[in-house]
Coordinates of C-alpha atoms in Angstrom, one line a residue:
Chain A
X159 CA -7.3 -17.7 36.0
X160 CA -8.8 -15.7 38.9
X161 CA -5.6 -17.2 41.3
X162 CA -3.1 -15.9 38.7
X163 CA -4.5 -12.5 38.0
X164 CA -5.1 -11.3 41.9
X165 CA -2.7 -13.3 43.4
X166 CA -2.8 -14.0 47.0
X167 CA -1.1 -10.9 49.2
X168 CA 2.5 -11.7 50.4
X169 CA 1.8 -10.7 53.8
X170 CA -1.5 -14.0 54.1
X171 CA 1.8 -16.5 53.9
X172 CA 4.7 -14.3 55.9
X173 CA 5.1 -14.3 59.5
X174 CA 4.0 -11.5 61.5
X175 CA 7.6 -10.1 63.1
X176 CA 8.1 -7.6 65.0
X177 CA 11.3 -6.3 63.4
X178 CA 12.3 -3.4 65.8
X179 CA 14.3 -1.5 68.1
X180 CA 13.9 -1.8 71.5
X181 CA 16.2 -0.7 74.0
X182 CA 16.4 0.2 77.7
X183 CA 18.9 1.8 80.0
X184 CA 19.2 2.1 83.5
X185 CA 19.6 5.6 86.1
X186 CA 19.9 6.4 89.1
X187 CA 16.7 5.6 91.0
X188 CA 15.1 3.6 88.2
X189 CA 15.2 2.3 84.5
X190 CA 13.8 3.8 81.0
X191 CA 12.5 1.6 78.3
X192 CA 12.0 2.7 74.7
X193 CA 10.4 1.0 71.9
X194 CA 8.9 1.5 68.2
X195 CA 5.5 0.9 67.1
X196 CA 5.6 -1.1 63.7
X197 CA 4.8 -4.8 63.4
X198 CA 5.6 -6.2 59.9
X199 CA 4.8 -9.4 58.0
X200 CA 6.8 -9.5 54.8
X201 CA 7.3 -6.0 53.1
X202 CA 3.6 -5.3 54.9
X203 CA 3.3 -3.1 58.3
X204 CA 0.2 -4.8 59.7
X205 CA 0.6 -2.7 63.1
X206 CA 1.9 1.0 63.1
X207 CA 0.9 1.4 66.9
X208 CA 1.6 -1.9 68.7
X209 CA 3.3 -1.1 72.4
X210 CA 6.0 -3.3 72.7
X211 CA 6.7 -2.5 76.5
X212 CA 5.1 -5.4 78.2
X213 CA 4.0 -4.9 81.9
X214 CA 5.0 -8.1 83.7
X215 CA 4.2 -7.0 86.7
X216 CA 3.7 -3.5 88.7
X217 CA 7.1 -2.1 88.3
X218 CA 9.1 -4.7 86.3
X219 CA 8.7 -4.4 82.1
X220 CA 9.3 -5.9 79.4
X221 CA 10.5 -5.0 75.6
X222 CA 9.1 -7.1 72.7
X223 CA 11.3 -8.5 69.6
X224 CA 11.3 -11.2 67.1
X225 CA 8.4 -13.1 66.2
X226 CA 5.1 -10.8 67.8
X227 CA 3.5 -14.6 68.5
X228 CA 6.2 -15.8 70.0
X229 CA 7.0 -12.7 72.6
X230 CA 3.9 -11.7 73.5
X231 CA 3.3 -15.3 74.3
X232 CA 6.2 -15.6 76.4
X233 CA 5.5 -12.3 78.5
X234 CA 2.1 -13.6 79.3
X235 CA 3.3 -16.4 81.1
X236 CA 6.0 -14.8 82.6
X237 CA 2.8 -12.2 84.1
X238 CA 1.3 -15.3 85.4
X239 CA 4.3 -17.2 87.0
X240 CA 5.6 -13.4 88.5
X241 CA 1.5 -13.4 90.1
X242 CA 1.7 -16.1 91.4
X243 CA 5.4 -16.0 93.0
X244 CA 5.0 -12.8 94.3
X245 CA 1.7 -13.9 96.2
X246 CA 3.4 -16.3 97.4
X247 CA 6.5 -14.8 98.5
X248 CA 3.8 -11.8 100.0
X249 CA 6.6 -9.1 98.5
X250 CA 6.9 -7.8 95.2
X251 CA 9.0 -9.7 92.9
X252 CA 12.4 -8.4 92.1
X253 CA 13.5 -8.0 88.8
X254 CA 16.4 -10.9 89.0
X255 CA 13.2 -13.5 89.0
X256 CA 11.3 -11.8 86.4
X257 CA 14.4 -12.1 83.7
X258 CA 15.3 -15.7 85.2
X259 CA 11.4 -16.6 84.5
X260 CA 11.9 -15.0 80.6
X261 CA 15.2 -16.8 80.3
X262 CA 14.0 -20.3 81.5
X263 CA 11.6 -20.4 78.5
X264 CA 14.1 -18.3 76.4
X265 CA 16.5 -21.1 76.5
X266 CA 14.2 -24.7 77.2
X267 CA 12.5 -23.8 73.9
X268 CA 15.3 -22.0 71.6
X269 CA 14.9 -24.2 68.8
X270 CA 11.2 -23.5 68.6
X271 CA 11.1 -20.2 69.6
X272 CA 12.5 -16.7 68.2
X273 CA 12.0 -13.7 70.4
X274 CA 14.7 -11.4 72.5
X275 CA 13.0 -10.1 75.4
X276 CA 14.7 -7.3 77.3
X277 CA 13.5 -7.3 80.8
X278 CA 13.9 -4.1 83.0
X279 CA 12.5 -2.5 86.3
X280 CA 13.2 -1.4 89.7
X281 CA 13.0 -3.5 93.3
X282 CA 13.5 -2.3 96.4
X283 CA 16.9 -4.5 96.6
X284 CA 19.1 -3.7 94.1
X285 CA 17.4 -0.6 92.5
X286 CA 16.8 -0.1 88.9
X287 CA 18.1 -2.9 86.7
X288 CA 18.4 -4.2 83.0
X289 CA 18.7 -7.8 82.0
X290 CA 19.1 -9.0 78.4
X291 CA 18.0 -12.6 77.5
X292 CA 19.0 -12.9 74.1
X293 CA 18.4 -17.1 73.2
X294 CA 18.2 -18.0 76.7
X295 CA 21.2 -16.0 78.3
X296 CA 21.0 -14.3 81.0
X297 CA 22.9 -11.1 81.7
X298 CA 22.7 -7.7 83.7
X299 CA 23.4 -4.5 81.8
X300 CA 23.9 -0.9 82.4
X301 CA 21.8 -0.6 79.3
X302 CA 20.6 -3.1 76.5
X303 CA 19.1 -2.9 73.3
X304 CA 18.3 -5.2 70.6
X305 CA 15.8 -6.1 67.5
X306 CA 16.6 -5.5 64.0
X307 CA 17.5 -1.6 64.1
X308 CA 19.4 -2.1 67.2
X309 CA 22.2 -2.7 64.8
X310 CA 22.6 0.7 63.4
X311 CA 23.0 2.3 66.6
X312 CA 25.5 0.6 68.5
X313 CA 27.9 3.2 67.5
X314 CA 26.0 6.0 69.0
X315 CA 24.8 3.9 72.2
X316 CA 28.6 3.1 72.6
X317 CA 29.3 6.8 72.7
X318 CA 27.1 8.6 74.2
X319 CA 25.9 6.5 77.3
X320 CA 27.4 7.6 80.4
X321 CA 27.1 6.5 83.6
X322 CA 24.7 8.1 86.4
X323 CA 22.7 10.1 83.9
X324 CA 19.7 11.9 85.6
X325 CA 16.5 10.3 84.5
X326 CA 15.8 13.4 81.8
X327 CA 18.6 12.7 80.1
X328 CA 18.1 8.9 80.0
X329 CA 14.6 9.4 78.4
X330 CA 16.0 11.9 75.6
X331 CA 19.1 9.2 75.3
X332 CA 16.2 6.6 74.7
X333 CA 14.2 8.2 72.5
X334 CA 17.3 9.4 70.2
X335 CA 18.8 6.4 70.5
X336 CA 15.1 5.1 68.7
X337 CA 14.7 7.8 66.3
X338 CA 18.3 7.3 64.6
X339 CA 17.3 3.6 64.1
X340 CA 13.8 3.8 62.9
X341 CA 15.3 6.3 60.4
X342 CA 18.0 3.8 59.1
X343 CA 15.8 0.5 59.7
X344 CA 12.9 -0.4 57.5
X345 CA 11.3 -2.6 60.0
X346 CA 11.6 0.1 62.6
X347 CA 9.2 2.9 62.6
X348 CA 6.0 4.8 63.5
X349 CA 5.6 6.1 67.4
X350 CA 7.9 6.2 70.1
X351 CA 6.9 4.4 73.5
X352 CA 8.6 5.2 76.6
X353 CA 8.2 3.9 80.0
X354 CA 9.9 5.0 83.5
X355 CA 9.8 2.8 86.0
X356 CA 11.1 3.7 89.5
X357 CA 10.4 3.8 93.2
X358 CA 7.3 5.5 92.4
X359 CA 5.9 3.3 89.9
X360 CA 5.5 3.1 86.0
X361 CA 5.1 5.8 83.6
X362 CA 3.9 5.4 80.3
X363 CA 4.4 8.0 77.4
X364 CA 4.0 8.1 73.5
X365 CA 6.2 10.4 71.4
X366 CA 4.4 11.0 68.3
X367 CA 6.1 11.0 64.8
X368 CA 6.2 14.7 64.3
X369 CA 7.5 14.9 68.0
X370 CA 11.0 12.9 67.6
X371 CA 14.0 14.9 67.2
X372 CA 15.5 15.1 63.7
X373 CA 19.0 14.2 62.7
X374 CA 21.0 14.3 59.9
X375 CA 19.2 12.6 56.7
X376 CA 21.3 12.1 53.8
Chain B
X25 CA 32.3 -31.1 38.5
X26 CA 29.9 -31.6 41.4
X27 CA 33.0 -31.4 43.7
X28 CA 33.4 -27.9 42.7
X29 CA 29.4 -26.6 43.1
X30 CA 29.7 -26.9 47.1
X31 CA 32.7 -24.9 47.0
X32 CA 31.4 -22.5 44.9
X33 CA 28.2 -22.2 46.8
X34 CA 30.7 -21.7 50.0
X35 CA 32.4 -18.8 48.4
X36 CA 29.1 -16.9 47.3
X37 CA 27.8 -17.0 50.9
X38 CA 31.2 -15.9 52.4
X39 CA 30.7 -13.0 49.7
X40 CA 27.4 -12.1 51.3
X41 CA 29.1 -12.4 55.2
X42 CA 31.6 -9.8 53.7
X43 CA 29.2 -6.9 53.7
X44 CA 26.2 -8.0 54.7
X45 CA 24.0 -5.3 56.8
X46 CA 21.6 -7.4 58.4
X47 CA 21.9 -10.6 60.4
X48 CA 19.8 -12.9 62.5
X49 CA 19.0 -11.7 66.2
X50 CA 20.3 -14.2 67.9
X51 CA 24.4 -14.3 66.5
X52 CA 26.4 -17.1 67.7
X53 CA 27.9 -19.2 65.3
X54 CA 30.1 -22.0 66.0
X55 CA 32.4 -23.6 63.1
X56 CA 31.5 -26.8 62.3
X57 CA 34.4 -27.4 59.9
X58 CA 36.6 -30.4 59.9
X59 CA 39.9 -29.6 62.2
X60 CA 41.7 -31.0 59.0
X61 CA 41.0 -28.1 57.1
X62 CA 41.4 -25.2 58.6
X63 CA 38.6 -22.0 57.9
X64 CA 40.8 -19.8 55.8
X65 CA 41.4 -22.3 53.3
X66 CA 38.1 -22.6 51.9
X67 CA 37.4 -19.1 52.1
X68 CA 37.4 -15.5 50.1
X69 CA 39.7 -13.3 51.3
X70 CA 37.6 -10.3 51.7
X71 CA 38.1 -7.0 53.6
X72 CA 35.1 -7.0 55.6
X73 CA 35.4 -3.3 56.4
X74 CA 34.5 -0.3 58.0
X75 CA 35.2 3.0 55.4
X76 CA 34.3 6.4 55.7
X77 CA 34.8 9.4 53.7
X78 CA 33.5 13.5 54.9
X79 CA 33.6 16.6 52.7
X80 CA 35.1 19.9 54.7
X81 CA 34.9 22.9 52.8
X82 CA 38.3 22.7 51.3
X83 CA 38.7 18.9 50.7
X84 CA 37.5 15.6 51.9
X85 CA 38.9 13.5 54.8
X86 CA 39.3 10.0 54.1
X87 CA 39.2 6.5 56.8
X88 CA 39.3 3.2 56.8
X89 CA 40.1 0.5 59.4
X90 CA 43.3 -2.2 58.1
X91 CA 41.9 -5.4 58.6
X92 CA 41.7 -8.3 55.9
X93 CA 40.4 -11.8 56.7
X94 CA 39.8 -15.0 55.3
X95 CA 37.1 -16.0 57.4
X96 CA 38.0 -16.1 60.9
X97 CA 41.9 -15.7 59.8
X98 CA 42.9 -12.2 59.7
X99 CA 45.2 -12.3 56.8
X100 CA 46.5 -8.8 57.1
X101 CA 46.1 -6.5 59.7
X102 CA 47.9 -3.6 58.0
X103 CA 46.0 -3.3 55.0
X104 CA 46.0 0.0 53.2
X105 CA 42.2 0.4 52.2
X106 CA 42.9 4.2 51.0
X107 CA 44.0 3.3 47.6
X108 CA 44.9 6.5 45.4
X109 CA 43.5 7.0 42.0
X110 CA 45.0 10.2 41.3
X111 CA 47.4 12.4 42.3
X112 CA 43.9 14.3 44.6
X113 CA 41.7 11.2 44.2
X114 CA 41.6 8.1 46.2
X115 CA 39.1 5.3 47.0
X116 CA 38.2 3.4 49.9
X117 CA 37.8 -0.5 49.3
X118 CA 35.3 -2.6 50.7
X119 CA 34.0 -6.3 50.0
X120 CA 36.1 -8.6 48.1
X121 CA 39.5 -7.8 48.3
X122 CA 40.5 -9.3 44.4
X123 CA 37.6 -7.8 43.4
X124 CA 38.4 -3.9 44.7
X125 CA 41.9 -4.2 43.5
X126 CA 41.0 -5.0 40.1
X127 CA 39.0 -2.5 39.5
X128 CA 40.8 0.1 41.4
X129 CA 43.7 -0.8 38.8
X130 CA 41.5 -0.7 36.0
X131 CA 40.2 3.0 36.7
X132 CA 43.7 4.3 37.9
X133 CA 45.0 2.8 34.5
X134 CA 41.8 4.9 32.7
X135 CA 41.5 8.1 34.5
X136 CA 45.4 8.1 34.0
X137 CA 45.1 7.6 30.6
X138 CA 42.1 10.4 30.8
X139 CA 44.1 13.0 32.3
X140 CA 46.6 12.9 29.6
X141 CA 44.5 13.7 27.0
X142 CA 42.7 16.1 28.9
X143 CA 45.7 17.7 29.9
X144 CA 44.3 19.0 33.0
X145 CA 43.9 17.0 36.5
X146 CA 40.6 14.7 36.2
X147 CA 37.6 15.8 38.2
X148 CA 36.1 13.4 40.9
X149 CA 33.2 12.9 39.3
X150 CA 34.6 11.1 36.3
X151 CA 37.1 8.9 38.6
X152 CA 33.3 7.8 40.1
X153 CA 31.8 7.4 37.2
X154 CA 34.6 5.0 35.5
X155 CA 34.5 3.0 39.3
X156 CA 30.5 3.0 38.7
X157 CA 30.5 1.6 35.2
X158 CA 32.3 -1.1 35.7
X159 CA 30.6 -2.4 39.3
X160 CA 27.3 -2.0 37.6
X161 CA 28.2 -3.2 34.0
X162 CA 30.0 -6.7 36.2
X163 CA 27.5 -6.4 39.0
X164 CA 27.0 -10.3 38.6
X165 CA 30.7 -11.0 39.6
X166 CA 31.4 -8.4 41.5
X167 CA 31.6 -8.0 45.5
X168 CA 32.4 -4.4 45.8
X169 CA 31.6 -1.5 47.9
X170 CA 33.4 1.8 47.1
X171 CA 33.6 5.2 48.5
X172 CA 35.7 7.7 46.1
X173 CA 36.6 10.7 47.4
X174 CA 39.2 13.8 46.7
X175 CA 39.3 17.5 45.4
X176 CA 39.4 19.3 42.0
X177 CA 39.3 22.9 41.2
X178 CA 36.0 23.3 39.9
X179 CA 33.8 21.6 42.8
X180 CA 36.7 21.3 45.7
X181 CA 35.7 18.4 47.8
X182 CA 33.5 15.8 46.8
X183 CA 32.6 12.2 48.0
X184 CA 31.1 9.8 46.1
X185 CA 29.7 6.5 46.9
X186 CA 29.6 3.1 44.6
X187 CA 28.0 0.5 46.9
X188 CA 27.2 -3.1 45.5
X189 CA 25.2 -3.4 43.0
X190 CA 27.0 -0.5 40.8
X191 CA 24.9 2.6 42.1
X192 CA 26.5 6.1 42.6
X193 CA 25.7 9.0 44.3
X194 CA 27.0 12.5 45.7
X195 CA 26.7 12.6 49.5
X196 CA 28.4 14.6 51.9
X197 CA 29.4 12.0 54.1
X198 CA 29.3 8.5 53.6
X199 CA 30.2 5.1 55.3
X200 CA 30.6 1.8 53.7
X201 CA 31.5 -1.9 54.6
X202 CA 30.1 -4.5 57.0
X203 CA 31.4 -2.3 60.0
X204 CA 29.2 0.4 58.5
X205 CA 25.6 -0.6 59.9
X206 CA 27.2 0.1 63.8
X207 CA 27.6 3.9 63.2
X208 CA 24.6 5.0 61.4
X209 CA 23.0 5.8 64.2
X210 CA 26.1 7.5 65.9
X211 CA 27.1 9.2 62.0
X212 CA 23.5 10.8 61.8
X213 CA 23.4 12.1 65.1
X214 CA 26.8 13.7 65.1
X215 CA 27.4 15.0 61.5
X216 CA 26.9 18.7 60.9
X217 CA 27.5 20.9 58.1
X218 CA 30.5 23.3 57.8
X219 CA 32.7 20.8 59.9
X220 CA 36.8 22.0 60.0
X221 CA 39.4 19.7 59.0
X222 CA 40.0 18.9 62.8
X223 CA 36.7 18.3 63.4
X224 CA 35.9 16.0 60.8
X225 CA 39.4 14.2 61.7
X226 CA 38.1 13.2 65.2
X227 CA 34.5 12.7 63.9
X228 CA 35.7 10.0 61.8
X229 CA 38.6 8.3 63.7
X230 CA 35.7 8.1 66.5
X231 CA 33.5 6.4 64.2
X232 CA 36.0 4.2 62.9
X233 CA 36.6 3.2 66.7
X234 CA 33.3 2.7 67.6
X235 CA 32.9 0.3 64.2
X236 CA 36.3 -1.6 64.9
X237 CA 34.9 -2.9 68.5
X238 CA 31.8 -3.9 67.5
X239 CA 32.6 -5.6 63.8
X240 CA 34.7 -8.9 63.9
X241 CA 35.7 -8.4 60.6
X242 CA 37.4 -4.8 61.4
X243 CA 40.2 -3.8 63.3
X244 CA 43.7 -3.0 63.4
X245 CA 44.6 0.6 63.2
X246 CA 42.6 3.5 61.9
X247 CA 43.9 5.0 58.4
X248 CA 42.8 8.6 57.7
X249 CA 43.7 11.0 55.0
X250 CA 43.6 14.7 53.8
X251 CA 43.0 15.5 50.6
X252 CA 43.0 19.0 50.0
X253 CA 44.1 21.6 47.2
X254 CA 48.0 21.4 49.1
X255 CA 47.6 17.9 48.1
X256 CA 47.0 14.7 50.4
X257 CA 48.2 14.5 54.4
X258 CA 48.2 10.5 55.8
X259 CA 48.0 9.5 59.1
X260 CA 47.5 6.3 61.4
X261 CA 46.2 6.1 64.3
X262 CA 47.5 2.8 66.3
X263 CA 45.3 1.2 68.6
X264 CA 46.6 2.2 71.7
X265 CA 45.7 5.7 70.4
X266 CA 42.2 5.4 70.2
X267 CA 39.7 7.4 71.3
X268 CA 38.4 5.3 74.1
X269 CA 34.1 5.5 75.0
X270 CA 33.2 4.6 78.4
X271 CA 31.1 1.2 77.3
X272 CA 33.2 0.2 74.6

């Protein structure tokens, strides 16, 4: 009687996802990663502020999609295998190893696993850099993005990236590029986080809701 | 009897592929169908679509990309999606093709019938509202996403949307079709009020473009119109002709 009058809340049985839009682009000198904040499970938002930009390691990060479980797994491995390379290599690590490290587990356990990590940061070899690992590829980009609302802006990505943009206008591309999609995508939303990563090291920043630009919303 | 359930299962979920907005993150399908029958015969021919439609003070301006496929066969690639209703009032088609045509037959056989006993042109509105009674009042056997747009004298342009499901509502621009989910992103960022004709031209033939490359199921050549109080300018733009985007 009791079962059928409260039943049990969807969100007990669904799986937590983070259903998102993540998305990073490289500039001159260094890279800019972007990310929303809302982890869902079913129609439910059981996060509103999770950081999905992973550190793997002092100047190489990670953005988070697909099952929560299953990414943040996978980038805590990868932040073990990078320690232990790059101590023993006595150098730090360059991005290229990082990605192939996501990518290895991306594709050994596709079946089991369903996450798209976007791997980005700056060496001293080849600069900044942006590698997608979608299902266990493994390719460099000027720029990625991907999760859920990564769909709705692949129009305006496709447009209005150019090449050798200062980093300023990278980190107002990336956080446009996150406020158009959490405004189409229901499983996109809440704060914006931002990281720049470059010779110097990592920055971390949070765009608050009231902060992001506003578009057109019709 | 059971012979047929498989097939019709097979056609409902090539209805859904048609103008679905959402699909898993990790896309790459491979056919698994027997080489002896080839994908387009056991599938709906459907004009998976990218369709857009813009008021301008003065009129509305009207696009649409022209490519039909039956699964992975693109059975036309020089379809007309801009259908007219009206001597001022057309109608982009998305979703099943059968499906738009009927209907688009059915309303330009009503509104006709309409404006004669009026005896006055038929406003936008009511072309919308005949499309939007019969996707709702069908919505069970229906696949079909429609923009209707044009001019009348008493509220010059207007655009209208009728996505699946049989909703409708006023909006002064609007995109439609599985193309559609691309240019959100790039359609909210770069629409302003109080646009010129000109403007809203290369606003939506860029859109269009930027749909076509990343939709498989559109393509081809971009289809605009004018509709306007002088009446209704068409133009295509071929695909050498595009605007071109540094990435794309």
């Amino acid at each position: 009687m009791s079962e059928e009058m409260f039943p049990e809340p969807e969100w007990l049985s669904e799986e937590v996802k983070t259903g998102t839009t993540i998305i990073a682009v490289t500039f001159d000198g260094g890279v800019v990663l972007g990310s929303d904040s809302r982890v869902s499970a079913g129609e439910s938002v059981v996060n509103r502020v999770m950081n999905k930009l992973s550190p793997l390691h002092d100047k190489i990060y990670c953005a988070l999609s697909g099952s929560a479980a299953d990414a943040q797994t996978i980038a805590e491995i990868v932040n073990y295998q990078l320690d232990v390379h790059s101590i023993e290599v006595e150098d730090d690590p360059l991005v290229c190893s990082a990605a192939t490290l996501v990518k290895n587990i991306s594709y050994k356990y596709k079946e089991e696993l369903s996450a798209h990590l976007i791997v980005a940061g700056w060496d001293r070899k080849k600069g900044g850099q942006v590698y997608a690992t979608l299902s266990g590829l493994l390719t460099r980009q000027p720029f990625a993005i991907g999760g859920s609302g990564s769909f709705y802006i692949n129009g305006f990505v496709d447009a209005e990236y150019r090449k050798n943009m200062t980093k300023r206008e990278c980190q107002e591309f990336v956080v446009n590029a996150l406020t158009l999609a959490m405004g189409r995508d229901g499983s996109s939303g809440g704060v914006a986080y931002v990281v720049t990563i470059d010779k110097d090291g990592a920055e971390e920043k949070c765009v608050l809701g009231n902060e992001l630009p506003k578009f057109f919303d019709q | 009897m059971c012979g047929l359930l498989p097939r019709v299962l097979q056609l409902r979920s090539s209805f859904k592929m048609a103008t679905a907005l959402r699909f898993p993150a990790n896309v790459s399908t491979f056919n698994n169908y027997n080489d002896l029958h080839p994908d387009w015969t056991q599938r709906e021919v459907s004009t998976g679509t990218t369709i857009m439609a813009v008021e301008f003070d003065g009129g509305v301006v009207i696009g649409a990309d022209s490519r039909t496929t039956t699964g992975a066969y693109i059975a036309n690639r020089v379809t007309d999606k801009l259908t007219p209703i009206h001597e001022r009032i057309f109608c982009c088609r998305s979703g099943s093709a059968a499906d738009t045509q009927a209907i688009a037959d059915a309303v330009t056989y009503q509104l006709g019938f309409h404006s004669i006993e009026l005896d006055e042109a038929p406003l936008v509105q009511t072309a919308a509202s005949l499309f939007r009674d019969m996707c709702y009042r069908y919505r069970e056997e229906l696949m079909a996403g429609i923009i209707v747009a044009g001019w009348d004298r008493r509220r010059g342009g207007q655009v209208y949307t009728v996505p699946v499901g049989g909703m409708m509502t006023r909006q002064p621009v609007s995109v439609g079709g599985s193309g559609s989910s691309y240019i959100y992103g790039y359609v909210d960022s770069n629409y302003r009020t109080g646009m010129s004709k000109e403007e809203c031209l290369k606003f939506t033939a860029e859109a269009l473009t930027l749909a076509m490359e990343r939709d498989g199921s559109s393509g081809g050549v971009v289809r605009l119109a004018v509709i306007s109080e002088q009446g209704v300018e068409r133009q295509a733009i071929l695909g050498n002709q595009l605007p071109k985007f540094s990435t794309v």
